[in-house]
PDB file of C-alpha atoms in Angstrom:
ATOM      1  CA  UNK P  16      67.067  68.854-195.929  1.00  0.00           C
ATOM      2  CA  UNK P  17      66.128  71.332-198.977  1.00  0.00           C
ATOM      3  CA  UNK P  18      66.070  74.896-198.514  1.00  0.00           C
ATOM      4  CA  UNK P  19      63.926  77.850-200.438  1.00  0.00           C
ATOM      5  CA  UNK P  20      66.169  76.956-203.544  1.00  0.00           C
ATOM      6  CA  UNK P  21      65.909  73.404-204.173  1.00  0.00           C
ATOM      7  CA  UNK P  22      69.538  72.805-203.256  1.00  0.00           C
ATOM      8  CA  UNK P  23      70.645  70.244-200.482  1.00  0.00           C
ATOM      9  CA  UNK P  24      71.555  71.296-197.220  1.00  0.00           C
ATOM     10  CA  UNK P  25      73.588  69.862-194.722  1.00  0.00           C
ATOM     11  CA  UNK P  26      72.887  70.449-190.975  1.00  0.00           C
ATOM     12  CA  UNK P  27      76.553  70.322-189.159  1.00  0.00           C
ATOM     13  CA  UNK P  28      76.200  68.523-186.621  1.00  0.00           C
ATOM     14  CA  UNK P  29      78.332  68.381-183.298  1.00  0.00           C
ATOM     15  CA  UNK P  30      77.542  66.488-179.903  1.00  0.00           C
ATOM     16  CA  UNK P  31      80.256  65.755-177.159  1.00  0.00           C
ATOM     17  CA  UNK P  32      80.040  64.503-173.299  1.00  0.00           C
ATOM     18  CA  UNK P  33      82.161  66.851-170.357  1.00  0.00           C
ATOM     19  CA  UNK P  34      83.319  63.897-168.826  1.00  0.00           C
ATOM     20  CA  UNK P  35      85.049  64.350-165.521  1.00  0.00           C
ATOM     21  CA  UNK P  36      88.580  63.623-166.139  1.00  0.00           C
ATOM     22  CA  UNK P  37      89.988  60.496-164.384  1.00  0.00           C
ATOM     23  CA  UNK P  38      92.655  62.176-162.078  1.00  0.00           C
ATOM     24  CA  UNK P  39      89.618  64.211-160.433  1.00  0.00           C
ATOM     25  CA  UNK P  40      88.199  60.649-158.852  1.00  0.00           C
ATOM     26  CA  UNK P  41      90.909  59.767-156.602  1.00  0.00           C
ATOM     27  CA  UNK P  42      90.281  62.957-154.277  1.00  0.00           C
ATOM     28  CA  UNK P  43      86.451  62.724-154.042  1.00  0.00           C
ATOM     29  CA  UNK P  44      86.735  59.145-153.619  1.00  0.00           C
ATOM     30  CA  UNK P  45      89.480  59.347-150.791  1.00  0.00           C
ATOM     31  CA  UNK P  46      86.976  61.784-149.050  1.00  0.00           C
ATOM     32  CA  UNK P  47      84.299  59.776-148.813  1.00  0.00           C
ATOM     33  CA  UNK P  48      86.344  56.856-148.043  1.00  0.00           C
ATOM     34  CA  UNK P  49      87.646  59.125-144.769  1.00  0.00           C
ATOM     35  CA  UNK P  50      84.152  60.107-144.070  1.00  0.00           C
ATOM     36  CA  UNK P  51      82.518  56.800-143.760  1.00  0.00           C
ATOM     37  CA  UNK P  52      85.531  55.719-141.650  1.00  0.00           C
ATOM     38  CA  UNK P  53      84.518  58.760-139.421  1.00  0.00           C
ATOM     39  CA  UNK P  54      81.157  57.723-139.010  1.00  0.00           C
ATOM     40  CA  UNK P  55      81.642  54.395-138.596  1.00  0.00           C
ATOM     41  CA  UNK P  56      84.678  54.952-135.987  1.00  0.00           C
ATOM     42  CA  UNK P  57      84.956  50.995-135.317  1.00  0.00           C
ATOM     43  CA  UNK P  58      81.365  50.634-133.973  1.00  0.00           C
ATOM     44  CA  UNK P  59      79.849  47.088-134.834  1.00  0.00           C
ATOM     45  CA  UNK P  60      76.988  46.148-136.529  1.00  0.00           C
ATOM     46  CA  UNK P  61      74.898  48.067-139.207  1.00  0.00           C
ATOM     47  CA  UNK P  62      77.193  51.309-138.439  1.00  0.00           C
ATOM     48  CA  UNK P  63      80.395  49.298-139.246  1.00  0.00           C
ATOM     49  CA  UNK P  64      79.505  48.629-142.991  1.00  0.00           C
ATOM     50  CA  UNK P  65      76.649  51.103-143.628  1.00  0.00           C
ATOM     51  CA  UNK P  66      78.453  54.381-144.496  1.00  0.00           C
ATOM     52  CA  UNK P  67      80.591  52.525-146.767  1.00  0.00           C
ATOM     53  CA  UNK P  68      77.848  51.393-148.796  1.00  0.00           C
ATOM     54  CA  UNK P  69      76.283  54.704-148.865  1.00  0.00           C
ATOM     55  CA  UNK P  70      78.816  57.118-149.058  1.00  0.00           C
ATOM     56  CA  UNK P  71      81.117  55.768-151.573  1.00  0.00           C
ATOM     57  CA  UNK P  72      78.487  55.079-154.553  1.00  0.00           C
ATOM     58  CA  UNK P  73      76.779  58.529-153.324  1.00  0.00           C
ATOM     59  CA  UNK P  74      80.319  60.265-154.433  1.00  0.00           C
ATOM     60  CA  UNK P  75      80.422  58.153-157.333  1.00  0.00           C
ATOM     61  CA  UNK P  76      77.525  58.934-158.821  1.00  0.00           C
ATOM     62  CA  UNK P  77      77.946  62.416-157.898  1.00  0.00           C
ATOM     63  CA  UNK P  78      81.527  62.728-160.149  1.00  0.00           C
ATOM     64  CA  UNK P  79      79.561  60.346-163.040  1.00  0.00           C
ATOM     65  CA  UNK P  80      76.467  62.957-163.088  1.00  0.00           C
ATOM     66  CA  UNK P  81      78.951  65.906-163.024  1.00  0.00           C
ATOM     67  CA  UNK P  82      80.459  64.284-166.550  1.00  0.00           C
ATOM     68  CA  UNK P  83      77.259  63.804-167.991  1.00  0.00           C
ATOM     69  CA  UNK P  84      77.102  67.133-169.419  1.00  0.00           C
ATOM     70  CA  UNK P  85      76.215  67.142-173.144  1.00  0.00           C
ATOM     71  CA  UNK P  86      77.021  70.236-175.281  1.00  0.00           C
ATOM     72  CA  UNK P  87      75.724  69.311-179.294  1.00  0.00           C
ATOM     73  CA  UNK P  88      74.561  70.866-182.348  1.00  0.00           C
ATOM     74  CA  UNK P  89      71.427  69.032-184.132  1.00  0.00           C
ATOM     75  CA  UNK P  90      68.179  69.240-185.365  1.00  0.00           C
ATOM     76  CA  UNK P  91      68.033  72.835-185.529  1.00  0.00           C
ATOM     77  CA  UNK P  92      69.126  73.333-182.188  1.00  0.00           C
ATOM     78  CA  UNK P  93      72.223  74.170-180.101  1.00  0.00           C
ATOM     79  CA  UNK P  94      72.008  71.486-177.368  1.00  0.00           C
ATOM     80  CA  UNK P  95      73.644  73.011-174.204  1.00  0.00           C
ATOM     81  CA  UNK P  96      73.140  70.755-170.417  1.00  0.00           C
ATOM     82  CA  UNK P  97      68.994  70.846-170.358  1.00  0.00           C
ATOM     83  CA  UNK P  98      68.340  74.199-172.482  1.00  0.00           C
ATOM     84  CA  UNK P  99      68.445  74.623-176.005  1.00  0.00           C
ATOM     85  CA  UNK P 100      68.754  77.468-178.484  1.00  0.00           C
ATOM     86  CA  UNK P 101      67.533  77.475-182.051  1.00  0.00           C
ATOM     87  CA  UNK P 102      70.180  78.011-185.172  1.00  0.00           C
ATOM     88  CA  UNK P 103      68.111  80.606-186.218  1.00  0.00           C
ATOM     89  CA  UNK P 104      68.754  83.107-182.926  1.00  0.00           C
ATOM     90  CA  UNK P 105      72.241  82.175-183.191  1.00  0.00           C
ATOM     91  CA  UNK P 106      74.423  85.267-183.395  1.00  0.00           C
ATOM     92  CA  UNK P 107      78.317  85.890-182.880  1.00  0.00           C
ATOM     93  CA  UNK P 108      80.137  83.158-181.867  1.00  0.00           C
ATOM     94  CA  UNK P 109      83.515  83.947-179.933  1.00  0.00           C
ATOM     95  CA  UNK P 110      85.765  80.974-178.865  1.00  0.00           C
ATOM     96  CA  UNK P 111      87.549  82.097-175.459  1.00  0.00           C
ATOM     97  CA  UNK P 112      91.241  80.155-174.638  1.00  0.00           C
ATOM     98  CA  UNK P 113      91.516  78.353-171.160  1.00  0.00           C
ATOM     99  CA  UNK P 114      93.928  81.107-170.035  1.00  0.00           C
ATOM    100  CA  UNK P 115      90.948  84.315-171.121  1.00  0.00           C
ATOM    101  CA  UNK P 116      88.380  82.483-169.212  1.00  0.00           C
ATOM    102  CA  UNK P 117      89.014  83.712-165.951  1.00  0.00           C
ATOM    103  CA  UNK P 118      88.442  87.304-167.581  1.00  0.00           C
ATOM    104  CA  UNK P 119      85.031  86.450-169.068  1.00  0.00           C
ATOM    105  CA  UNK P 120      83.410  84.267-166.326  1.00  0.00           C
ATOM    106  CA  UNK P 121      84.636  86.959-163.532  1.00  0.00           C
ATOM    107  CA  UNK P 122      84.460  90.925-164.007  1.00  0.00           C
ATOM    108  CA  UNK P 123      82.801  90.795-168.019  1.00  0.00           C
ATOM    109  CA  UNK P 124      80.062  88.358-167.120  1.00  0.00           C
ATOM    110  CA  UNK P 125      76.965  89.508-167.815  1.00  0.00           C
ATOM    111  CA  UNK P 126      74.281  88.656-164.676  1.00  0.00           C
ATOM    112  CA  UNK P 127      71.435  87.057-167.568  1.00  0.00           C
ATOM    113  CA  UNK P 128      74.005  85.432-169.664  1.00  0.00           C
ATOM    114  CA  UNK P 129      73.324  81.638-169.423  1.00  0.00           C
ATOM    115  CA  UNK P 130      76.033  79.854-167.987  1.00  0.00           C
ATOM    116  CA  UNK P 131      77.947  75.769-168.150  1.00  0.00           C
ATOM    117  CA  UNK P 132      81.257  76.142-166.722  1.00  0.00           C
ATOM    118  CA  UNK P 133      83.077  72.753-166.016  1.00  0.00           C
ATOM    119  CA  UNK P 134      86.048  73.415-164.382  1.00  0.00           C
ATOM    120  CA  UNK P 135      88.225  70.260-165.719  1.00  0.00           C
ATOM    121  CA  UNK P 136      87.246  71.621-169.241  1.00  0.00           C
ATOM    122  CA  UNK P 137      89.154  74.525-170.149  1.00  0.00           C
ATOM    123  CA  UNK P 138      88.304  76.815-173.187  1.00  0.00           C
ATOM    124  CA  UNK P 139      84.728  78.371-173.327  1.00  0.00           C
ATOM    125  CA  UNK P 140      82.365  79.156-176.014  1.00  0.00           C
ATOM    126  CA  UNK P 141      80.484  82.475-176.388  1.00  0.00           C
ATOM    127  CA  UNK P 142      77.337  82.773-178.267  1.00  0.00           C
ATOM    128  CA  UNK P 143      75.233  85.869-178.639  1.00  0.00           C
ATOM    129  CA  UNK P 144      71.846  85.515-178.712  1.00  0.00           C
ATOM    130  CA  UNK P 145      69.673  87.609-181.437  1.00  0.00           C
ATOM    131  CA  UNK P 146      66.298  86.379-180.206  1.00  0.00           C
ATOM    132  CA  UNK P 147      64.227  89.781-179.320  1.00  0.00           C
ATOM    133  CA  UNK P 148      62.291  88.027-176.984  1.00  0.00           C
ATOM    134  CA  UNK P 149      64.831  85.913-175.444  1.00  0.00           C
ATOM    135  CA  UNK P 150      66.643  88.129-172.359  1.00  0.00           C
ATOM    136  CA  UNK P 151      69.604  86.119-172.175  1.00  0.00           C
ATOM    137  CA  UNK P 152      72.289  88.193-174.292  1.00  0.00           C
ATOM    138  CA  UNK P 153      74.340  85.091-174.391  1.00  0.00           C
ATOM    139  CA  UNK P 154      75.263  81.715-173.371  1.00  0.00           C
ATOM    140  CA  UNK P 155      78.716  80.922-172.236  1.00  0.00           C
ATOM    141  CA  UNK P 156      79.644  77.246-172.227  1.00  0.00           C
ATOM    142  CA  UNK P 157      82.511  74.902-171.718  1.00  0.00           C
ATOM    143  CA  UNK P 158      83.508  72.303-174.682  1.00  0.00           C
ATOM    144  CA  UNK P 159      86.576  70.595-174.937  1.00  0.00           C
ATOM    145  CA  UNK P 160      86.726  71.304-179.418  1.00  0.00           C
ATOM    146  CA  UNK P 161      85.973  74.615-178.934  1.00  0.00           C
ATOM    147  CA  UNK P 162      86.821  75.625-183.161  1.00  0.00           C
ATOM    148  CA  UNK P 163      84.396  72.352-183.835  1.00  0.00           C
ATOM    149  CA  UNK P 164      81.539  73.665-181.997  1.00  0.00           C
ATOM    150  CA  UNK P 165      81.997  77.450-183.601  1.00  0.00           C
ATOM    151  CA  UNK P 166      82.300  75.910-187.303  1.00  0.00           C
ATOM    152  CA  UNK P 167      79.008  73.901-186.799  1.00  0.00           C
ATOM    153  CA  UNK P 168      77.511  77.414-185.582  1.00  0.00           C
ATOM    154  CA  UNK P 169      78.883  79.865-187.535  1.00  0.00           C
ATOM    155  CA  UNK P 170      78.176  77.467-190.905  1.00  0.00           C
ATOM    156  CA  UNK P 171      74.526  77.752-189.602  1.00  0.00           C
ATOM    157  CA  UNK P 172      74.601  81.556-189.768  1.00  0.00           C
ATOM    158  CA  UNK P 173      75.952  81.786-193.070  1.00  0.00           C
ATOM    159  CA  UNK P 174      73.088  79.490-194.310  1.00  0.00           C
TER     160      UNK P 174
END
């Protein structure tokens, strides 16, 4: 890519996954494990095997969608869940430790901020939004590498 100048310029580029980390799957799993044993309570037939084949894979696919999360930086774009946010409206960029995040998700949260929290994930990334038109004032997102995504972003602004 060339900018106004002639001179060669590099998008940064980020992407990551928030996969569920593999000591949350024994709970859910147990769970629905107990609950098709309830409903099946040692009736025969279609009852004794049917809740197991619905209620596990229904809790599996429910702890593989909640790690499908994607958080990147490409094209132009900051890719957060389903939304996206141009480079361009991209404003100050504030990386926020596991232990602050209580702080900024609870009392400081702003109402219109756009929010992706994943629990298992612990640091958070603050962007400000400088679109006019936009009424979001930020977005507030989980990553794993927070510093990673914040270099890609603020090496955008300085561009």
């Amino acid at each position: 890519m060339t900018d106004s100048s002639g001179a060669t310029r590099v998008d940064p580029s980020y992407a990551e996954r928030l996969h569920v980390t593999w000591y949350w799957w024994p709970l859910p799993l147990l769970a629905a494990g107990i609950l098709a044993a309830e409903i099946h309570m040692g009736h025969p037939g279609v009852r004794s095997w049917l809740p197991y084949a619905v209620v596990v894979p229904l809790a599996v696919l429910m702890l593989w969608r909640a790690g499908r999360t994607p958080v990147a930086v490409r094209d132009g774009k900051l890719l957060v869940a389903d939304a996206n946010l141009p480079l361009e409206h991209v404003g100050e960029v504030q990386v926020v430790e596991a232990k602050d995040k209580r702080r900024v998700l609870g009392p400081h949260l702003d109402p219109a901020a756009f929010v992706v929290h994943r629990g298992w994930v612990g640091p958070v990334v603050r962007v400000r939004v400088t679109d006019p038109e936009d009424p979001t004032p930020y977005w507030l997102f989980s990553t794993r590498h927070p510093e990673r995504v914040a270099a890609a972003l603020r090496s955008t602004s300085r561009t």
